[in-house]
PDB file of C-alpha atoms in Angstrom:
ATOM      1  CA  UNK A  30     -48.456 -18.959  -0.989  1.00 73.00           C
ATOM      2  CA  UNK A  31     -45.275 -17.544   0.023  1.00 78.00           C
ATOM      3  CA  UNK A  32     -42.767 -20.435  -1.435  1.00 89.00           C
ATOM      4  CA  UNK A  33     -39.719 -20.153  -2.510  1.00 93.00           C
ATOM      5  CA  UNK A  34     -40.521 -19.963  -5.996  1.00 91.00           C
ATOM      6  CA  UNK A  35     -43.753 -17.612  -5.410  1.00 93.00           C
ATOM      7  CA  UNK A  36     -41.059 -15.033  -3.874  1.00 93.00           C
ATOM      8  CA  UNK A  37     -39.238 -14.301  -6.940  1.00 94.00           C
ATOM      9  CA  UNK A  38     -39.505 -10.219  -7.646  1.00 95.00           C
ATOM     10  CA  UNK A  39     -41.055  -9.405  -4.312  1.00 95.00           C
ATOM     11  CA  UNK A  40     -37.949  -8.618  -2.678  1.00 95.00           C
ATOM     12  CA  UNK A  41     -38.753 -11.114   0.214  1.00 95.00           C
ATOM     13  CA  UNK A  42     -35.439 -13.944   0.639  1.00 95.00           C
ATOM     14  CA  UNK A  43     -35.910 -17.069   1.792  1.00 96.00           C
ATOM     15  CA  UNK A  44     -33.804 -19.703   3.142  1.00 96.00           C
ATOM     16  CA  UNK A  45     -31.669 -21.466   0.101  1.00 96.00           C
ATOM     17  CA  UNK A  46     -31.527 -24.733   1.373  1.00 95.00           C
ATOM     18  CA  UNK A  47     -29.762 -25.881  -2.172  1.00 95.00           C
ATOM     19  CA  UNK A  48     -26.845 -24.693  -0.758  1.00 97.00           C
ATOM     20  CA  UNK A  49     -26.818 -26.406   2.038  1.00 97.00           C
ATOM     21  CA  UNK A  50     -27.859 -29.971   0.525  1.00 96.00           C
ATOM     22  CA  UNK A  51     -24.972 -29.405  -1.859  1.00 97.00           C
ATOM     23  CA  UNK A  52     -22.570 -28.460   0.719  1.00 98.00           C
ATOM     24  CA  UNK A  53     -23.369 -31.064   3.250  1.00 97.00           C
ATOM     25  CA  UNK A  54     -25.497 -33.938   1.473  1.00 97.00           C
ATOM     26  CA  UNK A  55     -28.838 -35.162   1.970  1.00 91.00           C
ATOM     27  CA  UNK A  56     -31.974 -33.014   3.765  1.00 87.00           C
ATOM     28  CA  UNK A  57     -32.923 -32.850   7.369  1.00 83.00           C
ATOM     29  CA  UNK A  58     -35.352 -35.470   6.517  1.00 86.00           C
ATOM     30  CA  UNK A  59     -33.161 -37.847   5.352  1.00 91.00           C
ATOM     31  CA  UNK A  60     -30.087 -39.417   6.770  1.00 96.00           C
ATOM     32  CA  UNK A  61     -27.743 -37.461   8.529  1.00 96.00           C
ATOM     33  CA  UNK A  62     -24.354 -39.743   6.921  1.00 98.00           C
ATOM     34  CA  UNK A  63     -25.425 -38.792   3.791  1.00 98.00           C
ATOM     35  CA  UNK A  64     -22.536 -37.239   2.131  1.00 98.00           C
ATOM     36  CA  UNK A  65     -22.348 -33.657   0.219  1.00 98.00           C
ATOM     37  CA  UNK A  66     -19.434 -31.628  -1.960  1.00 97.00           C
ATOM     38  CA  UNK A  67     -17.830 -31.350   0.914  1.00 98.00           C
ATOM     39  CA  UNK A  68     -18.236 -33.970   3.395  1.00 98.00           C
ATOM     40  CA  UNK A  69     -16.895 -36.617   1.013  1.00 98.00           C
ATOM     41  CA  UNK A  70     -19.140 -37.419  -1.559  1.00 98.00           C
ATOM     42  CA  UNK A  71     -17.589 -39.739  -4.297  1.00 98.00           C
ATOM     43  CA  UNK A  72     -13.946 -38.192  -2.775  1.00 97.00           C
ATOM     44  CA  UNK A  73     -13.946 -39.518   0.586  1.00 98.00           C
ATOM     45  CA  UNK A  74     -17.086 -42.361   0.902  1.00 98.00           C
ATOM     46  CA  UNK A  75     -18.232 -42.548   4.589  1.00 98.00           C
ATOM     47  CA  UNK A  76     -19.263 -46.324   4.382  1.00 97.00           C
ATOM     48  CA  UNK A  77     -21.725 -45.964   6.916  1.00 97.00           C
ATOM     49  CA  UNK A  78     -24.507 -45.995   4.461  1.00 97.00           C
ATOM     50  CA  UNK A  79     -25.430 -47.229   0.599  1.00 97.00           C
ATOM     51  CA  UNK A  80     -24.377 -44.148  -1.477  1.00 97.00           C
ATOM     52  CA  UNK A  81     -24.515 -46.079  -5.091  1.00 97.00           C
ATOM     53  CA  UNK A  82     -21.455 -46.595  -7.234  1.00 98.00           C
ATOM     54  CA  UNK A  83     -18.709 -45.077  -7.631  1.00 97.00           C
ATOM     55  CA  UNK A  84     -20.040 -43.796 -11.076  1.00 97.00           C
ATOM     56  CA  UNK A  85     -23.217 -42.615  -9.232  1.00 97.00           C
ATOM     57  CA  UNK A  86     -21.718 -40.747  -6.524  1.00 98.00           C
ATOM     58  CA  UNK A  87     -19.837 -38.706  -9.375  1.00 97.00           C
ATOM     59  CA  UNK A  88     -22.625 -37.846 -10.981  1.00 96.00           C
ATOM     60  CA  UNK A  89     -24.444 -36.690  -7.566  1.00 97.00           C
ATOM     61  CA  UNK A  90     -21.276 -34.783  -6.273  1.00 97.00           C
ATOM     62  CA  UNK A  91     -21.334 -33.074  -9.923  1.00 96.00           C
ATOM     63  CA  UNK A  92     -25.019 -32.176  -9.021  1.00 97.00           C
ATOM     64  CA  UNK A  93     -24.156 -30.928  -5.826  1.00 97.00           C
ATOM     65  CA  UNK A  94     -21.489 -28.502  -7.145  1.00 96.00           C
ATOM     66  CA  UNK A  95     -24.070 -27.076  -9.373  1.00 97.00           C
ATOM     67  CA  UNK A  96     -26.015 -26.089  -6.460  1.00 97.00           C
ATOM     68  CA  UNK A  97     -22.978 -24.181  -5.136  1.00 97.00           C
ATOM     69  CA  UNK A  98     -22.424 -22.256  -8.219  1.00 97.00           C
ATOM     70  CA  UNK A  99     -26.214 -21.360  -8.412  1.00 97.00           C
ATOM     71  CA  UNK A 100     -25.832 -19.988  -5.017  1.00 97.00           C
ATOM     72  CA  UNK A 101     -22.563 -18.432  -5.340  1.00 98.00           C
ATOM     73  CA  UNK A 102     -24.374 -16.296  -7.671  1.00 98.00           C
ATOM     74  CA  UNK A 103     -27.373 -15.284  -5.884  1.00 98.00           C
ATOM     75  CA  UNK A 104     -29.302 -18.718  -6.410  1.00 97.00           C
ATOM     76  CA  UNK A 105     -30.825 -16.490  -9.175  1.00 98.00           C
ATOM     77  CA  UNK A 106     -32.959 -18.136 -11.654  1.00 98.00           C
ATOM     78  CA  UNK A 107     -31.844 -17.080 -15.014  1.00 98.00           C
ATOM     79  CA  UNK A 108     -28.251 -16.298 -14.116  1.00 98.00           C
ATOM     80  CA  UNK A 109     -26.275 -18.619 -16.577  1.00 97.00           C
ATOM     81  CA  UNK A 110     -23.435 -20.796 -16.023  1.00 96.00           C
ATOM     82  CA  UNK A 111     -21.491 -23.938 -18.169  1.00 95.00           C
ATOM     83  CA  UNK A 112     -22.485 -26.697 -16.778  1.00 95.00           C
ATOM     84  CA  UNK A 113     -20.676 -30.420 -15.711  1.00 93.00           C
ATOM     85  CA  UNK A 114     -21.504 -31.128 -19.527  1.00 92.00           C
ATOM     86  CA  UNK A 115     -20.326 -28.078 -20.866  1.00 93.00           C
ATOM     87  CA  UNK A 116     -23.728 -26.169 -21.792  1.00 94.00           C
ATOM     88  CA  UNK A 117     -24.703 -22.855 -21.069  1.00 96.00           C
ATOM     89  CA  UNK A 118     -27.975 -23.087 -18.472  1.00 97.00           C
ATOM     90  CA  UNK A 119     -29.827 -20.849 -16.431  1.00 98.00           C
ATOM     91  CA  UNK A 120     -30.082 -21.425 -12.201  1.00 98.00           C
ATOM     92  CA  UNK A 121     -33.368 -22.810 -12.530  1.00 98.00           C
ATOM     93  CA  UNK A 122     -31.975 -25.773 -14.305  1.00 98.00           C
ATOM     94  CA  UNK A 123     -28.948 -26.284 -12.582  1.00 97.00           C
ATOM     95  CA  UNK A 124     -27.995 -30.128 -11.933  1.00 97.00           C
ATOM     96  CA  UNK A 125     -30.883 -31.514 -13.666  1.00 97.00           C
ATOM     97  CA  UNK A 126     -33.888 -29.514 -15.871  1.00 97.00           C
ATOM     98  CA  UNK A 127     -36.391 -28.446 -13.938  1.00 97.00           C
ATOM     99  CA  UNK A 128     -34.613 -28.456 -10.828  1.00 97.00           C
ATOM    100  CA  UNK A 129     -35.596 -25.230  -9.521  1.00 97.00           C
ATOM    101  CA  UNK A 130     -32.202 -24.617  -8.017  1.00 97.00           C
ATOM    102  CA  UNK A 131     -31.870 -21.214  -8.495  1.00 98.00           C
ATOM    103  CA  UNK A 132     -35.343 -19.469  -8.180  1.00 97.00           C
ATOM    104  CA  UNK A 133     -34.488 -15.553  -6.946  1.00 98.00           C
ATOM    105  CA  UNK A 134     -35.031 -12.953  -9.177  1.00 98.00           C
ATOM    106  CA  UNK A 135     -32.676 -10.646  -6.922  1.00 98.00           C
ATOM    107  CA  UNK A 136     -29.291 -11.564  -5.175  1.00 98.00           C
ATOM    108  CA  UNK A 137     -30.933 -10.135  -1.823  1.00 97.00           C
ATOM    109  CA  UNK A 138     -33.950 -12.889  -2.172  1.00 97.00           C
ATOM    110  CA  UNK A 139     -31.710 -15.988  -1.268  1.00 97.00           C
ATOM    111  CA  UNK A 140     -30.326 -16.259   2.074  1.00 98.00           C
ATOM    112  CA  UNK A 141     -27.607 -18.564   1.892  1.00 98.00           C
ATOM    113  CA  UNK A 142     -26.371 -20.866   4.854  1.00 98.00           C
ATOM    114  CA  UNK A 143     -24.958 -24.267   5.541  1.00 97.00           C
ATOM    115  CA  UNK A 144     -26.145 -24.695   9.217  1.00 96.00           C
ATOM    116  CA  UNK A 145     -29.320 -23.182  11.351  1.00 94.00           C
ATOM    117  CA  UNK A 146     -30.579 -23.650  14.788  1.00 89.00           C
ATOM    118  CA  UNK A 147     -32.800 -26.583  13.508  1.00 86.00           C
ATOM    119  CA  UNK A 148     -30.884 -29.691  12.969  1.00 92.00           C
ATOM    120  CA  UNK A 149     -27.060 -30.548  13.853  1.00 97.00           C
ATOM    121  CA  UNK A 150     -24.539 -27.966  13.822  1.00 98.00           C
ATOM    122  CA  UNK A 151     -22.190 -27.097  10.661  1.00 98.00           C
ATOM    123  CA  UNK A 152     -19.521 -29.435  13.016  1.00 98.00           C
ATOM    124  CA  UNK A 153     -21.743 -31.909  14.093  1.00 98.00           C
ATOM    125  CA  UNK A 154     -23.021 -32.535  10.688  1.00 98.00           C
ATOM    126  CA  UNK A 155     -19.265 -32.244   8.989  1.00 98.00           C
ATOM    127  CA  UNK A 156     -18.809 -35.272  11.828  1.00 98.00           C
ATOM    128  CA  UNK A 157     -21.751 -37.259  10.917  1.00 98.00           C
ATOM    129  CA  UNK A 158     -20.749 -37.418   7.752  1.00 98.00           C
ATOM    130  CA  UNK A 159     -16.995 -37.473   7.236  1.00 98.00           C
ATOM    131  CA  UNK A 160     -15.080 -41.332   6.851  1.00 98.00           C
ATOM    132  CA  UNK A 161     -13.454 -42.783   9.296  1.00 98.00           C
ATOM    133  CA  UNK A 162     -10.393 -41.378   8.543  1.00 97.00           C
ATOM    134  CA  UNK A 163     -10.799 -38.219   8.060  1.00 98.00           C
ATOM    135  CA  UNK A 164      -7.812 -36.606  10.329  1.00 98.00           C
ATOM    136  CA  UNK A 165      -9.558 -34.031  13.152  1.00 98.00           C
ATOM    137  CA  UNK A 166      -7.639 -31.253  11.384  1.00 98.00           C
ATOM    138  CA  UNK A 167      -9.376 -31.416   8.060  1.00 98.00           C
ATOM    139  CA  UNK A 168     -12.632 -31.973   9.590  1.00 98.00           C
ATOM    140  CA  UNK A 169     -12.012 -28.378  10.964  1.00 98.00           C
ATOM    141  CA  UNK A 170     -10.841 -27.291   7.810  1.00 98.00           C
ATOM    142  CA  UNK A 171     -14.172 -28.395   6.205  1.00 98.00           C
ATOM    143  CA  UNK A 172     -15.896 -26.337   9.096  1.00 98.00           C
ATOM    144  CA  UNK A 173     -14.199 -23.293   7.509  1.00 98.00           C
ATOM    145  CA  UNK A 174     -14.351 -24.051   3.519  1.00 98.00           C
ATOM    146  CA  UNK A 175     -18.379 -24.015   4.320  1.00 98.00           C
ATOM    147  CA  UNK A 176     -17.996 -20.797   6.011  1.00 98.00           C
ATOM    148  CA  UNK A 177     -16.241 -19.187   3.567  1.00 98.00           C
ATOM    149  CA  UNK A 178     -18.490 -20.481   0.555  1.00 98.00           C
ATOM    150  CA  UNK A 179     -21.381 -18.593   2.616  1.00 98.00           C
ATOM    151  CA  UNK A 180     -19.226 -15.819   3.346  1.00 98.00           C
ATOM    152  CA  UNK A 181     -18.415 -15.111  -0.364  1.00 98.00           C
ATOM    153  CA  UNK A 182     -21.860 -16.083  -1.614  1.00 98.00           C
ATOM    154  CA  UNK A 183     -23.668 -13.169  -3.525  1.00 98.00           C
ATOM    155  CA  UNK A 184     -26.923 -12.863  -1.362  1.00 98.00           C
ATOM    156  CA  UNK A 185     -28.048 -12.773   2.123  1.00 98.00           C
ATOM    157  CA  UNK A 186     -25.465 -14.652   4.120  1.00 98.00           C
ATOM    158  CA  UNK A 187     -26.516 -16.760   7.482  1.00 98.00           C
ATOM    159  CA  UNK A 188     -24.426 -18.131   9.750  1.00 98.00           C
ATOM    160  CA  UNK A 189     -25.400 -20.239  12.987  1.00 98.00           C
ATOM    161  CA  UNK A 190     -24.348 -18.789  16.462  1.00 97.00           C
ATOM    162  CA  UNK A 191     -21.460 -21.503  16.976  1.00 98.00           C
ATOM    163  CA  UNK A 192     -19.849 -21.615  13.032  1.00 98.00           C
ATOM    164  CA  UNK A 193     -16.880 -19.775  13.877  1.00 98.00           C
ATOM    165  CA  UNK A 194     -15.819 -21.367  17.199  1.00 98.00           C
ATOM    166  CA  UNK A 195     -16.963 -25.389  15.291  1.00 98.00           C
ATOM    167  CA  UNK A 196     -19.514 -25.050  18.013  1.00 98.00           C
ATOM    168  CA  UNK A 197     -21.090 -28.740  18.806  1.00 98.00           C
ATOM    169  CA  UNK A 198     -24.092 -30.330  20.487  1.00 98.00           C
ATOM    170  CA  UNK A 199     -22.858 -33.466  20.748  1.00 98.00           C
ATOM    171  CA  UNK A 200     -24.857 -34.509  17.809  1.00 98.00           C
ATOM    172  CA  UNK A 201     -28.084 -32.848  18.783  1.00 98.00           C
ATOM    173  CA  UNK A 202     -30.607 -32.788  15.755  1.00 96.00           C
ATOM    174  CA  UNK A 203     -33.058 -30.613  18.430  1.00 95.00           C
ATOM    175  CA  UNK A 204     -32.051 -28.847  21.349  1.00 95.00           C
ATOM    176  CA  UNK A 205     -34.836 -26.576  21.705  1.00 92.00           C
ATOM    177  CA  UNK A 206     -35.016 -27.904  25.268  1.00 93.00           C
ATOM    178  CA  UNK A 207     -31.559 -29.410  25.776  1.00 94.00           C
ATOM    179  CA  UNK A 208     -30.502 -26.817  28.043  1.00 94.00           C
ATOM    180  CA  UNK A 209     -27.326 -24.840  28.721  1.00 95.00           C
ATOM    181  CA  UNK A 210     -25.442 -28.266  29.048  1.00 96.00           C
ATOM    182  CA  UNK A 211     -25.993 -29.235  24.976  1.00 97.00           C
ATOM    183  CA  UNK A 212     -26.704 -25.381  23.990  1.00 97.00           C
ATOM    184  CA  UNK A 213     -23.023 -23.782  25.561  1.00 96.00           C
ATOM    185  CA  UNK A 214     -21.246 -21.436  23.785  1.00 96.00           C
ATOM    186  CA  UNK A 215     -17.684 -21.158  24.980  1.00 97.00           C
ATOM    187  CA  UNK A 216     -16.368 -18.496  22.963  1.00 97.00           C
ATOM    188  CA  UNK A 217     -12.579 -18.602  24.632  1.00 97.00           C
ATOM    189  CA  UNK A 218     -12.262 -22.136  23.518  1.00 97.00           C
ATOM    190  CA  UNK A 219     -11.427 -23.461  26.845  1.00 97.00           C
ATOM    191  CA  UNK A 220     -13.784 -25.836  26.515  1.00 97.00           C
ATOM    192  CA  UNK A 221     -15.934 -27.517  23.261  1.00 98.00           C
ATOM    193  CA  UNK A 222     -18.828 -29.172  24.207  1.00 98.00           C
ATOM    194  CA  UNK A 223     -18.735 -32.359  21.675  1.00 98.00           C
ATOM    195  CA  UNK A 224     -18.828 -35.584  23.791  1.00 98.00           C
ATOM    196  CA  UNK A 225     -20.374 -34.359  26.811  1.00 98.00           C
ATOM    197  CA  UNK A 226     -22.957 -37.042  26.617  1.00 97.00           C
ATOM    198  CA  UNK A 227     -25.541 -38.395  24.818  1.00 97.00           C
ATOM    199  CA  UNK A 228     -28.550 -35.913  23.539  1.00 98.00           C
ATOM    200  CA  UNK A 229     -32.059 -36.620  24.772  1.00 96.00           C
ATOM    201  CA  UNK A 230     -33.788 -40.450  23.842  1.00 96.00           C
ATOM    202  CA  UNK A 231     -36.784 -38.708  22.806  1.00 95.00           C
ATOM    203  CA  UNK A 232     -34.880 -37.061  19.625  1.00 94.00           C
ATOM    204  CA  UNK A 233     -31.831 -38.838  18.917  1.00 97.00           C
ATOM    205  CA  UNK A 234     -33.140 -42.308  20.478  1.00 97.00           C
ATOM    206  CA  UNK A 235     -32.907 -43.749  17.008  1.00 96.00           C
ATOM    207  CA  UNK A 236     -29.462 -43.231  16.311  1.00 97.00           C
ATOM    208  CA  UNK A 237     -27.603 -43.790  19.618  1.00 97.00           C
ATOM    209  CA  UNK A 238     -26.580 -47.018  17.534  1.00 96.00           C
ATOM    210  CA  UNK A 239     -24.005 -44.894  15.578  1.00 97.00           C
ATOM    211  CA  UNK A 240     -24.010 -41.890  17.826  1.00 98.00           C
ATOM    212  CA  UNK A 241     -22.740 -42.935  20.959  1.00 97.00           C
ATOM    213  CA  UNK A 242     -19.599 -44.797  19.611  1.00 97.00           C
ATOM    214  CA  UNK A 243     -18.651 -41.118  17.724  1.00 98.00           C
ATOM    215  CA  UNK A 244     -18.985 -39.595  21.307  1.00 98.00           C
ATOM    216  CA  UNK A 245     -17.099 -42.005  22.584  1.00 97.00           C
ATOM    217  CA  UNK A 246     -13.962 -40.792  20.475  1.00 98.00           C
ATOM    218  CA  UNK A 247     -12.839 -37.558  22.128  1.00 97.00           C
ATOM    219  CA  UNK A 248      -9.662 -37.231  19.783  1.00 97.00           C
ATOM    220  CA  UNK A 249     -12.952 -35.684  17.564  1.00 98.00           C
ATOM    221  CA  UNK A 250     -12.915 -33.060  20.374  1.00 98.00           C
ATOM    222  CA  UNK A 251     -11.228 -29.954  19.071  1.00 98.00           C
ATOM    223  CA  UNK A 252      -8.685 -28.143  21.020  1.00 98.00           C
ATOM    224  CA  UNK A 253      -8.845 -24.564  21.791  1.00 98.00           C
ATOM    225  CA  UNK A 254      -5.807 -23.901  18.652  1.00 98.00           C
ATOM    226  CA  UNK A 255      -8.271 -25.179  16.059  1.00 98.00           C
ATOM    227  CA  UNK A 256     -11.396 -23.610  17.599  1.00 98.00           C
ATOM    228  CA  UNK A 257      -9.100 -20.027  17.990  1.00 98.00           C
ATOM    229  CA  UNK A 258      -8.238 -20.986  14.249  1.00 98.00           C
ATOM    230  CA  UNK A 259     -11.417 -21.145  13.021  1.00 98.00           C
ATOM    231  CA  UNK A 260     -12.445 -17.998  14.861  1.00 98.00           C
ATOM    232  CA  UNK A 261     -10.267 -15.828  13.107  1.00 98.00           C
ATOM    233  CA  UNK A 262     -11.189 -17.287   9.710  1.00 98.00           C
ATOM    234  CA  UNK A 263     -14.466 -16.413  10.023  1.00 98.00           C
ATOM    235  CA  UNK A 264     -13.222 -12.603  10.921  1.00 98.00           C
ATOM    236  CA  UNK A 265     -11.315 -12.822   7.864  1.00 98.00           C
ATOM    237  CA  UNK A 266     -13.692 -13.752   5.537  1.00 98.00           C
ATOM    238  CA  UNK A 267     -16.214 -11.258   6.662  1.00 98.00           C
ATOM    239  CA  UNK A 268     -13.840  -8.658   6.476  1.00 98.00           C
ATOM    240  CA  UNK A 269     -12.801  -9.810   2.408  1.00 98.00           C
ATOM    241  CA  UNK A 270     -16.936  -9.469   2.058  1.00 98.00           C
ATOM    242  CA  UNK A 271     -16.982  -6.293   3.286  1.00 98.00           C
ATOM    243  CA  UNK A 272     -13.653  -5.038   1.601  1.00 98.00           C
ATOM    244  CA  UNK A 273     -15.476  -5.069  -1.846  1.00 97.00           C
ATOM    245  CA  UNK A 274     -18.622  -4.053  -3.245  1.00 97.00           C
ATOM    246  CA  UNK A 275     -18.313  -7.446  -5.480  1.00 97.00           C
ATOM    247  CA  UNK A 276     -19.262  -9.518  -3.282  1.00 97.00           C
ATOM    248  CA  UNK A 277     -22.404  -8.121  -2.341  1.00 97.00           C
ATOM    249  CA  UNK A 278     -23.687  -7.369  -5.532  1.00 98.00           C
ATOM    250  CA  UNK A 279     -27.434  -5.552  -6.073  1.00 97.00           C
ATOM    251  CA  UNK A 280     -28.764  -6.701  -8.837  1.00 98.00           C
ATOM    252  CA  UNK A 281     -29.082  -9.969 -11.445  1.00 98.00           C
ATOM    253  CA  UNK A 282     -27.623  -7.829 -14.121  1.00 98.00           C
ATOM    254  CA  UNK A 283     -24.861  -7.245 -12.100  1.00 98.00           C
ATOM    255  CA  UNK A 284     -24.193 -10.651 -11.083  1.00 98.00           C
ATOM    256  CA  UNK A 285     -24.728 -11.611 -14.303  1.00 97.00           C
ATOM    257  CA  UNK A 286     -22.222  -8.954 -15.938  1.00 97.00           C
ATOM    258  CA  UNK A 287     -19.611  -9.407 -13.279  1.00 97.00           C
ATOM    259  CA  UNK A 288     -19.634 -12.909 -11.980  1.00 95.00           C
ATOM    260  CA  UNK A 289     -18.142 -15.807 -14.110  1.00 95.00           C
ATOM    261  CA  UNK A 290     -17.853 -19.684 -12.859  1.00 93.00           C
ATOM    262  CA  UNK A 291     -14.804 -21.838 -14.871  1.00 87.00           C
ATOM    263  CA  UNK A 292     -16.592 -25.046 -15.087  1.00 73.00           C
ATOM    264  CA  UNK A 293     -13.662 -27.704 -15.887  1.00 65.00           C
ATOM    265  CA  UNK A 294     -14.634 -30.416 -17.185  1.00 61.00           C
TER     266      UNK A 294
END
């Protein structure tokens, strides 16, 4: 049974969907609006949906940040960190015991990503899920934050064709036979292809009730400044990952002995 946690020691990786959930909130089963670290979790609530209290969304944000420093550091299993209530614990047990956050036995068994060709794109989900008034430019600055938290991940990093350039589907979940008009890739930035229209009925039928109005507002559109923007931070940070043989670390022991995560309370 070739699970995630049934791959520790072979040297196989495996897709570290932790990351992601922590990053962007929720799973692809779930609701899309659901909020992560990033897209506004207890900081920034969305409204759209019931998140809990106040109290509860700190608690699950706190959670979710646990899951980034698990796969910061390889999403390795017995790699140790302080956690939100200041105890030393191992990946496995990060944001709850038992958790089976971190599960690799070596960094290069964890491939970490925040977006894949299943599901909405890293913009199209940041968009789901941001409030109301979240400001276009910081929407795009999200885009890059999750980029860069892949990009200096120790591990396997993946990034979706589309990341750098806050490629868009117009809210696709599954293109697989949307076409070229969903599936573009503009890579001048002359054109960005969110609000072209609605995705197919068969798909995303159940949520043209909030999708359509979001399509609607083309000042969520970005221009070609913040999609040349984004571009270049993506060449930046791969460059810093390959400038330094620390952030692509070999072994737990390594990790262990060289990476350290100030947990402030």
């Amino acid at each position: 049974n070739a699970s995630q946690l049934n791959l520790a020691g072979t040297g196989v990786g495996s897709f570290n969907d932790r990351l992601r959930e922590g990053i962007m909130g929720g799973s692809p089963f779930g609701d899309p609006r659901t909020q992560g670290v990033l897209t506004g979790l207890f900081f920034a609530p969305n409204g759209f949906i019931e998140q809990g209290t106040a109290d509860n969304q700190r608690d699950r944000v706190m959670e979710d940040c646990e899951k980034v420093i698990a796969a910061m550091a390889g999403n390795l299993k017995e790699y140790r960190f302080i956690n939100r209530k200041g105890f030393s614990t191992p990946g496995k047990d990060a944001a709850w015991v038992g958790s089976n956050v971190g599960y690799a036995a070596e960094p290069r068994e964890t491939v970490n990503y925040v977006s894949a060709h299943d599901n909405e794109t890293l913009f199209d989900g940041i968009t789901l899920r941001s409030a109301p008034d979240v400001p276009l430019p910081v929407r795009c600055r999200i885009n890059r934050i999750a980029v860069a938290v892949v990009a200096f991940s120790q591990g396997v990093p993946f990034f979706h064709a589309g990341d750098e350039i806050l490629r868009s589907k117009s809210l696709d979940r599954d293109s697989y036979n949307a076409g070229d008009w969903f599936n573009r890739l503009d890579y001048t930035g002359e054109t960005h292809n969110f609000g072209i229209g609605l995705p197919s009925r068969d798909k995303n039928g159940d949520r043209y009730g909030y999708i359509g109005n979001l399509l609607g507002d083309l000042s969520l559109r970005p221009g070609r400044d913040e999609i040349m923007r984004s571009d270049a931070h993506m060449r930046e940070c791969l460059a810093i990952r390959r400038s330094s043989p620390l952030f692509r670390l070999r072994t737990a022991a390594e990790v262990e002995r060289r990476g350290t995560f100030y947990n402030v309370r």
